[in-house]
Tab-separated table of C-alpha atoms in Angstrom:
chain	number	residue	atom	x	y	z
K	246	UNK	CA	-122.229	-15.234	-145.139
K	247	UNK	CA	-118.492	-16.242	-146.967
K	248	UNK	CA	-116.845	-19.615	-146.814
K	249	UNK	CA	-114.365	-20.378	-144.407
K	250	UNK	CA	-111.439	-23.015	-144.873
K	251	UNK	CA	-109.309	-24.485	-142.485
K	252	UNK	CA	-105.186	-24.865	-144.016
K	253	UNK	CA	-102.785	-26.745	-143.249
K	254	UNK	CA	-98.835	-25.269	-143.650
K	255	UNK	CA	-95.884	-27.488	-143.806
K	256	UNK	CA	-92.798	-25.442	-144.325
K	257	UNK	CA	-90.605	-28.727	-145.021
K	258	UNK	CA	-86.655	-27.841	-145.962
K	259	UNK	CA	-84.082	-25.468	-146.220
K	260	UNK	CA	-86.102	-22.180	-148.335
K	261	UNK	CA	-89.691	-23.883	-147.518
K	262	UNK	CA	-88.759	-22.058	-143.513
K	263	UNK	CA	-88.945	-18.827	-145.923
K	264	UNK	CA	-91.355	-19.145	-148.653
K	265	UNK	CA	-94.539	-20.710	-146.819
K	266	UNK	CA	-94.432	-17.496	-144.225
K	267	UNK	CA	-94.141	-14.958	-147.393
K	268	UNK	CA	-96.903	-17.274	-149.182
K	269	UNK	CA	-99.271	-17.138	-145.828
K	270	UNK	CA	-98.878	-12.865	-146.042
K	271	UNK	CA	-99.980	-13.077	-149.038
K	272	UNK	CA	-103.127	-15.911	-148.277
K	273	UNK	CA	-104.244	-13.545	-145.190
K	274	UNK	CA	-104.409	-10.676	-147.328
K	275	UNK	CA	-107.104	-12.044	-149.674
K	276	UNK	CA	-109.689	-11.384	-147.370
K	277	UNK	CA	-110.695	-14.666	-146.908
K	278	UNK	CA	-111.420	-16.429	-143.984
K	279	UNK	CA	-108.392	-18.680	-143.075
K	280	UNK	CA	-107.415	-20.603	-140.166
K	281	UNK	CA	-103.881	-22.154	-140.476
K	282	UNK	CA	-102.669	-25.189	-138.937
K	283	UNK	CA	-98.826	-25.896	-139.050
K	284	UNK	CA	-97.269	-29.226	-139.487
K	285	UNK	CA	-93.411	-30.277	-139.775
K	286	UNK	CA	-92.891	-33.484	-142.117
K	287	UNK	CA	-89.268	-33.164	-144.337
K	288	UNK	CA	-85.760	-34.196	-143.682
K	289	UNK	CA	-84.992	-32.214	-141.191
K	290	UNK	CA	-88.375	-33.816	-139.484
K	291	UNK	CA	-86.588	-37.014	-139.857
K	292	UNK	CA	-83.080	-36.222	-138.018
K	293	UNK	CA	-85.301	-35.155	-135.422
K	294	UNK	CA	-87.769	-37.962	-134.763
K	295	UNK	CA	-86.378	-40.678	-137.170
K	296	UNK	CA	-89.567	-40.440	-139.192
K	297	UNK	CA	-89.994	-37.732	-141.886
K	298	UNK	CA	-93.886	-37.511	-142.404
K	299	UNK	CA	-95.088	-37.800	-138.432
K	300	UNK	CA	-98.350	-39.103	-137.861
K	301	UNK	CA	-99.820	-36.089	-136.431
K	302	UNK	CA	-98.602	-34.430	-139.529
K	303	UNK	CA	-101.064	-37.123	-141.725
K	304	UNK	CA	-103.800	-35.954	-139.259
K	305	UNK	CA	-103.557	-32.335	-139.277
K	306	UNK	CA	-103.444	-32.993	-143.921
K	307	UNK	CA	-106.500	-35.248	-143.451
K	308	UNK	CA	-108.447	-32.681	-141.026
K	309	UNK	CA	-107.973	-29.575	-143.067
K	310	UNK	CA	-109.193	-28.622	-146.512
K	311	UNK	CA	-106.075	-28.191	-147.962
K	312	UNK	CA	-102.205	-28.235	-147.335
K	313	UNK	CA	-99.570	-26.026	-148.843
K	314	UNK	CA	-96.012	-27.306	-148.435
K	315	UNK	CA	-92.380	-25.899	-148.631
K	316	UNK	CA	-89.798	-27.911	-149.574
K	317	UNK	CA	-88.407	-31.016	-149.153
K	318	UNK	CA	-84.833	-32.925	-148.861
K	319	UNK	CA	-83.985	-35.517	-150.134
K	320	UNK	CA	-80.335	-37.234	-149.652
K	321	UNK	CA	-78.895	-39.208	-153.078
K	322	UNK	CA	-78.000	-42.152	-151.538
K	323	UNK	CA	-79.932	-44.564	-149.440
K	324	UNK	CA	-80.371	-43.763	-145.721
K	325	UNK	CA	-81.980	-46.597	-143.669
K	326	UNK	CA	-85.174	-45.990	-142.537
K	327	UNK	CA	-86.151	-42.485	-144.385
K	328	UNK	CA	-88.560	-42.322	-147.172
K	329	UNK	CA	-89.227	-38.548	-149.081
K	330	UNK	CA	-91.809	-36.378	-147.338
K	331	UNK	CA	-93.721	-35.229	-149.957
K	332	UNK	CA	-93.682	-39.309	-151.775
K	333	UNK	CA	-94.768	-40.435	-148.493
K	334	UNK	CA	-97.776	-38.443	-148.262
K	335	UNK	CA	-98.527	-39.031	-151.922
K	336	UNK	CA	-98.596	-42.689	-151.723
K	337	UNK	CA	-100.719	-42.678	-147.753
K	338	UNK	CA	-102.992	-39.896	-148.939
K	339	UNK	CA	-103.629	-41.572	-152.695
K	340	UNK	CA	-102.696	-38.131	-154.087
K	341	UNK	CA	-102.549	-39.593	-157.448
K	342	UNK	CA	-102.649	-36.947	-159.498
K	343	UNK	CA	-99.886	-34.816	-159.563
K	344	UNK	CA	-100.829	-31.655	-161.455
K	345	UNK	CA	-97.800	-29.190	-162.870
K	346	UNK	CA	-99.097	-26.076	-164.853
K	347	UNK	CA	-96.501	-24.427	-167.266
K	348	UNK	CA	-97.969	-20.317	-167.974
K	349	UNK	CA	-96.134	-17.436	-169.112
K	350	UNK	CA	-95.331	-15.059	-166.747
K	351	UNK	CA	-93.255	-11.580	-167.101
K	352	UNK	CA	-89.993	-13.014	-166.254
K	353	UNK	CA	-86.943	-13.048	-168.181
K	354	UNK	CA	-86.787	-16.786	-170.142
K	355	UNK	CA	-90.768	-17.313	-170.166
K	356	UNK	CA	-91.676	-17.353	-173.468
K	357	UNK	CA	-94.923	-15.608	-174.461
K	358	UNK	CA	-97.915	-17.884	-175.408
K	359	UNK	CA	-97.223	-20.970	-173.714
K	360	UNK	CA	-100.088	-22.151	-170.635
K	361	UNK	CA	-100.205	-25.856	-170.662
K	362	UNK	CA	-100.374	-28.126	-167.987
K	363	UNK	CA	-98.215	-31.275	-167.456
K	364	UNK	CA	-100.681	-34.461	-165.600
K	365	UNK	CA	-98.561	-36.881	-164.432
K	366	UNK	CA	-99.819	-40.548	-162.637
K	367	UNK	CA	-98.220	-40.043	-159.226
K	368	UNK	CA	-98.152	-43.743	-157.501
K	369	UNK	CA	-96.663	-45.998	-159.470
K	370	UNK	CA	-94.175	-46.626	-162.459
K	371	UNK	CA	-90.963	-46.577	-161.569
K	372	UNK	CA	-91.236	-44.566	-158.130
K	373	UNK	CA	-92.836	-47.531	-156.629
K	374	UNK	CA	-89.282	-47.553	-155.608
K	375	UNK	CA	-89.238	-51.327	-156.182
K	376	UNK	CA	-85.123	-51.857	-156.536
K	377	UNK	CA	-82.979	-54.783	-155.798
K	378	UNK	CA	-78.946	-55.150	-156.624
K	379	UNK	CA	-77.307	-58.734	-157.462
K	380	UNK	CA	-73.493	-59.641	-157.858
K	381	UNK	CA	-71.834	-57.432	-155.379
K	382	UNK	CA	-73.587	-54.333	-157.164
K	383	UNK	CA	-73.093	-55.158	-160.253
K	384	UNK	CA	-76.192	-55.577	-161.493
K	385	UNK	CA	-79.163	-53.087	-160.249
K	386	UNK	CA	-82.944	-53.487	-160.976
K	387	UNK	CA	-85.567	-51.758	-160.596
K	388	UNK	CA	-89.263	-52.645	-160.990
K	389	UNK	CA	-91.988	-50.165	-163.038
K	390	UNK	CA	-95.707	-50.640	-161.991
K	391	UNK	CA	-98.617	-49.585	-164.175
K	392	UNK	CA	-102.550	-50.952	-163.480
K	393	UNK	CA	-105.325	-50.060	-165.268
K	394	UNK	CA	-106.961	-48.974	-162.203
K	395	UNK	CA	-104.290	-45.864	-161.602
K	396	UNK	CA	-103.976	-45.084	-165.821
K	397	UNK	CA	-107.709	-45.167	-166.150
K	398	UNK	CA	-107.983	-42.370	-162.948
K	399	UNK	CA	-105.108	-40.435	-164.246
K	400	UNK	CA	-106.763	-40.650	-167.661
K	401	UNK	CA	-110.011	-39.217	-166.660
K	402	UNK	CA	-108.419	-36.785	-164.091
K	403	UNK	CA	-106.873	-35.236	-167.120
K	404	UNK	CA	-109.334	-35.595	-169.898
K	405	UNK	CA	-112.145	-33.948	-167.558
K	406	UNK	CA	-109.313	-30.916	-166.909
K	407	UNK	CA	-108.572	-30.879	-171.075
K	408	UNK	CA	-112.852	-30.340	-170.646
K	409	UNK	CA	-112.550	-27.525	-168.630
K	410	UNK	CA	-110.027	-25.390	-170.682
K	411	UNK	CA	-110.630	-23.521	-173.801
K	412	UNK	CA	-108.659	-25.258	-176.079
K	413	UNK	CA	-109.570	-29.397	-175.152
K	414	UNK	CA	-106.804	-31.032	-176.249
K	415	UNK	CA	-105.306	-33.897	-174.118
K	416	UNK	CA	-101.978	-35.481	-175.497
K	417	UNK	CA	-100.930	-38.674	-174.100
K	418	UNK	CA	-97.179	-39.110	-173.708
K	419	UNK	CA	-95.562	-42.641	-173.919
K	420	UNK	CA	-93.292	-45.381	-174.952
K	421	UNK	CA	-95.167	-47.788	-175.524
K	422	UNK	CA	-93.103	-48.483	-178.926
K	423	UNK	CA	-90.707	-49.739	-176.902
K	424	UNK	CA	-92.389	-51.012	-173.911
K	425	UNK	CA	-95.675	-52.300	-174.941
K	426	UNK	CA	-96.871	-54.004	-172.367
K	427	UNK	CA	-96.427	-51.430	-169.414
K	428	UNK	CA	-96.442	-48.185	-171.591
K	429	UNK	CA	-98.908	-50.044	-173.837
K	430	UNK	CA	-101.311	-50.468	-170.617
K	431	UNK	CA	-101.127	-46.696	-170.121
K	432	UNK	CA	-101.614	-45.329	-173.186
K	433	UNK	CA	-104.278	-47.577	-174.614
K	434	UNK	CA	-106.292	-47.277	-170.615
K	435	UNK	CA	-106.093	-43.529	-170.692
K	436	UNK	CA	-107.100	-43.087	-174.465
K	437	UNK	CA	-110.128	-45.202	-173.883
K	438	UNK	CA	-110.869	-42.712	-170.913
K	439	UNK	CA	-110.288	-39.939	-173.010
K	440	UNK	CA	-113.035	-41.199	-175.979
K	441	UNK	CA	-115.393	-40.841	-173.432
K	442	UNK	CA	-115.740	-37.067	-174.491
K	443	UNK	CA	-116.405	-36.886	-177.944
K	444	UNK	CA	-115.369	-32.792	-177.769
K	445	UNK	CA	-112.418	-33.768	-176.959
K	446	UNK	CA	-109.466	-33.571	-179.322
K	447	UNK	CA	-106.986	-36.353	-178.566
K	448	UNK	CA	-103.812	-38.272	-179.630
K	449	UNK	CA	-100.931	-40.123	-178.362
K	450	UNK	CA	-96.991	-39.030	-178.831
K	451	UNK	CA	-94.227	-40.557	-177.871
K	452	UNK	CA	-91.995	-39.170	-174.950
K	453	UNK	CA	-89.112	-38.351	-176.342
K	454	UNK	CA	-91.016	-36.558	-179.698
K	455	UNK	CA	-92.964	-34.996	-176.829
K	456	UNK	CA	-89.494	-33.512	-174.960
K	457	UNK	CA	-88.599	-32.139	-178.721
K	458	UNK	CA	-92.133	-30.373	-179.633
K	459	UNK	CA	-92.075	-28.807	-176.461
K	460	UNK	CA	-88.710	-27.512	-176.729
K	461	UNK	CA	-89.579	-26.393	-180.857
K	462	UNK	CA	-93.152	-26.060	-180.601
K	463	UNK	CA	-94.597	-25.548	-176.892
K	464	UNK	CA	-97.528	-23.689	-177.602
K	465	UNK	CA	-98.891	-26.565	-179.667
K	466	UNK	CA	-99.915	-28.290	-176.343
K	467	UNK	CA	-102.881	-27.795	-173.852
K	468	UNK	CA	-103.673	-31.056	-171.391
K	469	UNK	CA	-99.861	-33.349	-171.215
K	470	UNK	CA	-100.917	-37.095	-169.057
K	471	UNK	CA	-98.181	-39.488	-168.762
K	472	UNK	CA	-96.309	-41.612	-166.157
K	473	UNK	CA	-94.693	-41.005	-162.951
K	474	UNK	CA	-91.036	-40.480	-164.157
K	475	UNK	CA	-91.821	-39.288	-167.635
K	476	UNK	CA	-94.020	-36.444	-165.905
K	477	UNK	CA	-91.279	-35.798	-163.039
K	478	UNK	CA	-89.002	-35.121	-166.236
K	479	UNK	CA	-91.151	-32.929	-168.945
K	480	UNK	CA	-92.876	-30.975	-165.936
K	481	UNK	CA	-89.365	-29.299	-165.192
K	482	UNK	CA	-88.955	-28.807	-169.285
K	483	UNK	CA	-92.225	-27.416	-168.983
K	484	UNK	CA	-90.839	-24.825	-166.226
K	485	UNK	CA	-87.610	-24.278	-168.127
K	486	UNK	CA	-89.799	-22.767	-170.708
K	487	UNK	CA	-91.480	-20.227	-168.401
K	488	UNK	CA	-88.528	-19.358	-166.650
K	489	UNK	CA	-87.368	-21.938	-164.359
K	490	UNK	CA	-88.318	-23.978	-160.830
K	491	UNK	CA	-88.691	-19.932	-159.519
K	492	UNK	CA	-92.154	-19.930	-160.827
K	493	UNK	CA	-93.093	-23.517	-160.906
K	494	UNK	CA	-96.367	-24.588	-158.888
K	495	UNK	CA	-98.026	-27.806	-158.240
K	496	UNK	CA	-100.055	-29.969	-157.005
K	497	UNK	CA	-100.698	-33.528	-155.549
K	498	UNK	CA	-104.841	-34.233	-155.780
K	499	UNK	CA	-106.257	-36.993	-154.460
K	500	UNK	CA	-110.214	-37.662	-154.471
K	501	UNK	CA	-110.303	-36.872	-150.307
K	502	UNK	CA	-106.799	-35.167	-149.948
K	503	UNK	CA	-104.686	-32.322	-152.160
K	504	UNK	CA	-101.590	-30.867	-151.104
K	505	UNK	CA	-99.519	-27.671	-153.218
K	506	UNK	CA	-96.139	-27.272	-153.672
K	507	UNK	CA	-93.535	-25.484	-155.183
K	508	UNK	CA	-91.311	-27.977	-157.691
K	509	UNK	CA	-88.531	-26.187	-156.413
K	510	UNK	CA	-86.384	-28.208	-153.588
K	511	UNK	CA	-85.011	-26.949	-150.609
K	512	UNK	CA	-81.862	-24.997	-151.961
K	513	UNK	CA	-79.760	-25.466	-148.881
K	514	UNK	CA	-77.329	-22.898	-150.668
K	515	UNK	CA	-79.346	-19.891	-149.962
K	516	UNK	CA	-81.414	-21.264	-147.295
K	517	UNK	CA	-81.237	-19.058	-144.285
K	518	UNK	CA	-80.490	-16.348	-145.846
K	519	UNK	CA	-83.966	-14.444	-147.099
K	520	UNK	CA	-83.569	-14.370	-150.377
K	521	UNK	CA	-85.492	-17.296	-152.000
K	522	UNK	CA	-88.154	-16.504	-154.476
K	523	UNK	CA	-91.393	-16.905	-153.090
K	524	UNK	CA	-93.400	-16.782	-156.696
K	525	UNK	CA	-94.107	-20.348	-157.637
K	526	UNK	CA	-95.399	-21.260	-153.718
K	527	UNK	CA	-97.699	-18.163	-153.593
K	528	UNK	CA	-98.734	-19.713	-157.569
K	529	UNK	CA	-99.291	-23.201	-155.552
K	530	UNK	CA	-101.370	-20.984	-153.313
K	531	UNK	CA	-103.563	-20.125	-156.352
K	532	UNK	CA	-103.617	-23.627	-157.660
K	533	UNK	CA	-105.068	-24.297	-153.878
K	534	UNK	CA	-107.749	-21.642	-154.053
K	535	UNK	CA	-108.697	-22.336	-157.631
K	536	UNK	CA	-108.998	-26.526	-155.899
K	537	UNK	CA	-111.355	-24.794	-153.180
K	538	UNK	CA	-113.545	-23.258	-155.580
K	539	UNK	CA	-112.169	-19.377	-155.005
K	540	UNK	CA	-111.743	-18.555	-158.583
K	541	UNK	CA	-111.863	-15.217	-158.208
K	542	UNK	CA	-109.460	-14.789	-155.403
K	543	UNK	CA	-107.144	-17.221	-157.452
K	544	UNK	CA	-107.180	-15.165	-160.557
K	545	UNK	CA	-106.569	-11.500	-158.083
K	546	UNK	CA	-104.147	-13.574	-156.655
K	547	UNK	CA	-102.367	-14.503	-160.054
K	548	UNK	CA	-102.425	-11.276	-161.326
K	549	UNK	CA	-101.677	-9.777	-158.847
K	550	UNK	CA	-98.203	-11.956	-158.605
K	551	UNK	CA	-97.686	-10.974	-162.335
K	552	UNK	CA	-97.826	-6.780	-161.408
K	553	UNK	CA	-94.795	-7.315	-159.070
K	554	UNK	CA	-92.371	-9.262	-161.807
K	555	UNK	CA	-93.424	-7.031	-164.030
K	556	UNK	CA	-93.010	-3.862	-162.023
K	557	UNK	CA	-90.426	-5.089	-159.294
K	558	UNK	CA	-89.625	-5.524	-156.469
K	559	UNK	CA	-87.994	-9.153	-157.716
K	560	UNK	CA	-85.752	-11.636	-155.756
K	561	UNK	CA	-82.411	-11.960	-157.106
K	562	UNK	CA	-83.095	-14.768	-158.943
K	563	UNK	CA	-84.896	-12.468	-161.625
K	564	UNK	CA	-82.048	-10.077	-161.586
K	565	UNK	CA	-83.725	-8.250	-158.281
K	566	UNK	CA	-82.293	-7.640	-155.050
K	567	UNK	CA	-85.472	-7.724	-152.977
K	568	UNK	CA	-85.816	-10.374	-150.045
K	569	UNK	CA	-88.618	-13.062	-149.812
K	570	UNK	CA	-90.489	-11.719	-147.882
K	571	UNK	CA	-90.592	-7.862	-149.620
K	572	UNK	CA	-91.440	-9.707	-152.744
K	573	UNK	CA	-94.633	-11.134	-150.721
K	574	UNK	CA	-95.581	-7.841	-148.647
K	575	UNK	CA	-95.259	-6.363	-152.447
K	576	UNK	CA	-98.023	-9.087	-154.318
K	577	UNK	CA	-99.988	-8.885	-150.998
K	578	UNK	CA	-99.860	-4.771	-151.252
K	579	UNK	CA	-101.062	-5.498	-155.754
K	580	UNK	CA	-103.929	-6.990	-153.810
């Protein structure tokens, strides 16, 4: 008997309403026994209810096997009572590892030979959002928080991930040369965790040098682990190496729960037009299938996505004219 899974689907905002149904269509075509539970979160939910992540949504996430999230909008100015949906879930559900692969796919601008993963600590750093202002806004200060516990946990996760990959290589990226207390704590703790795996080839690298080397020679990297803000930035850089955010997938993974999401935002400029590229969401579903242990099905879906990216139809961002649904239907047929 094949195993059955309960999957929570959260469309979120903007094009999330288009890419999540597209990914669901592909998941349904895999032949797996899947039960879908729909939940709400994001800016649109906040506007309706006054909260970005209702308690019922947290219940749905915690009582399903995995969650696929579409897109979230966050205003660039402070809105009283609003907390970004995905950041709230990361913190509330202790989704401590943000995992963002950057792998070559047959799309314009993708660099052959790139196959790396950025592992970003997901719960602290500057993203604790502890800011304050003085002298009528003339001075603004933000706290960064680095703990040994969180650094050890993400260091171990990244080391185990690197050990599961053929090259068994890990870079610990940091800025300890300028911030020896906070970044130094992260670097030393992550390196100590990696040292527990003698077969792992580990080295530390200063984050600005890491950024330059990623542009010049990304093929040298396998797994990179870093702090929250740095991971957020360089994972967008690595997405640019393989074709952009339209195919960039990610997972927010904790000890008990996992939420997978495309890296792109809610794209309000094209929302509702049916032309959003669902590849990143479908590839996030591939990560979800891997997390569930359905490795063979995950490979089938990824191969089907690559076939459609290669042969078409493509969405407008990749030079084609296909709609979101047409792309998903093509992937389903390729399965």
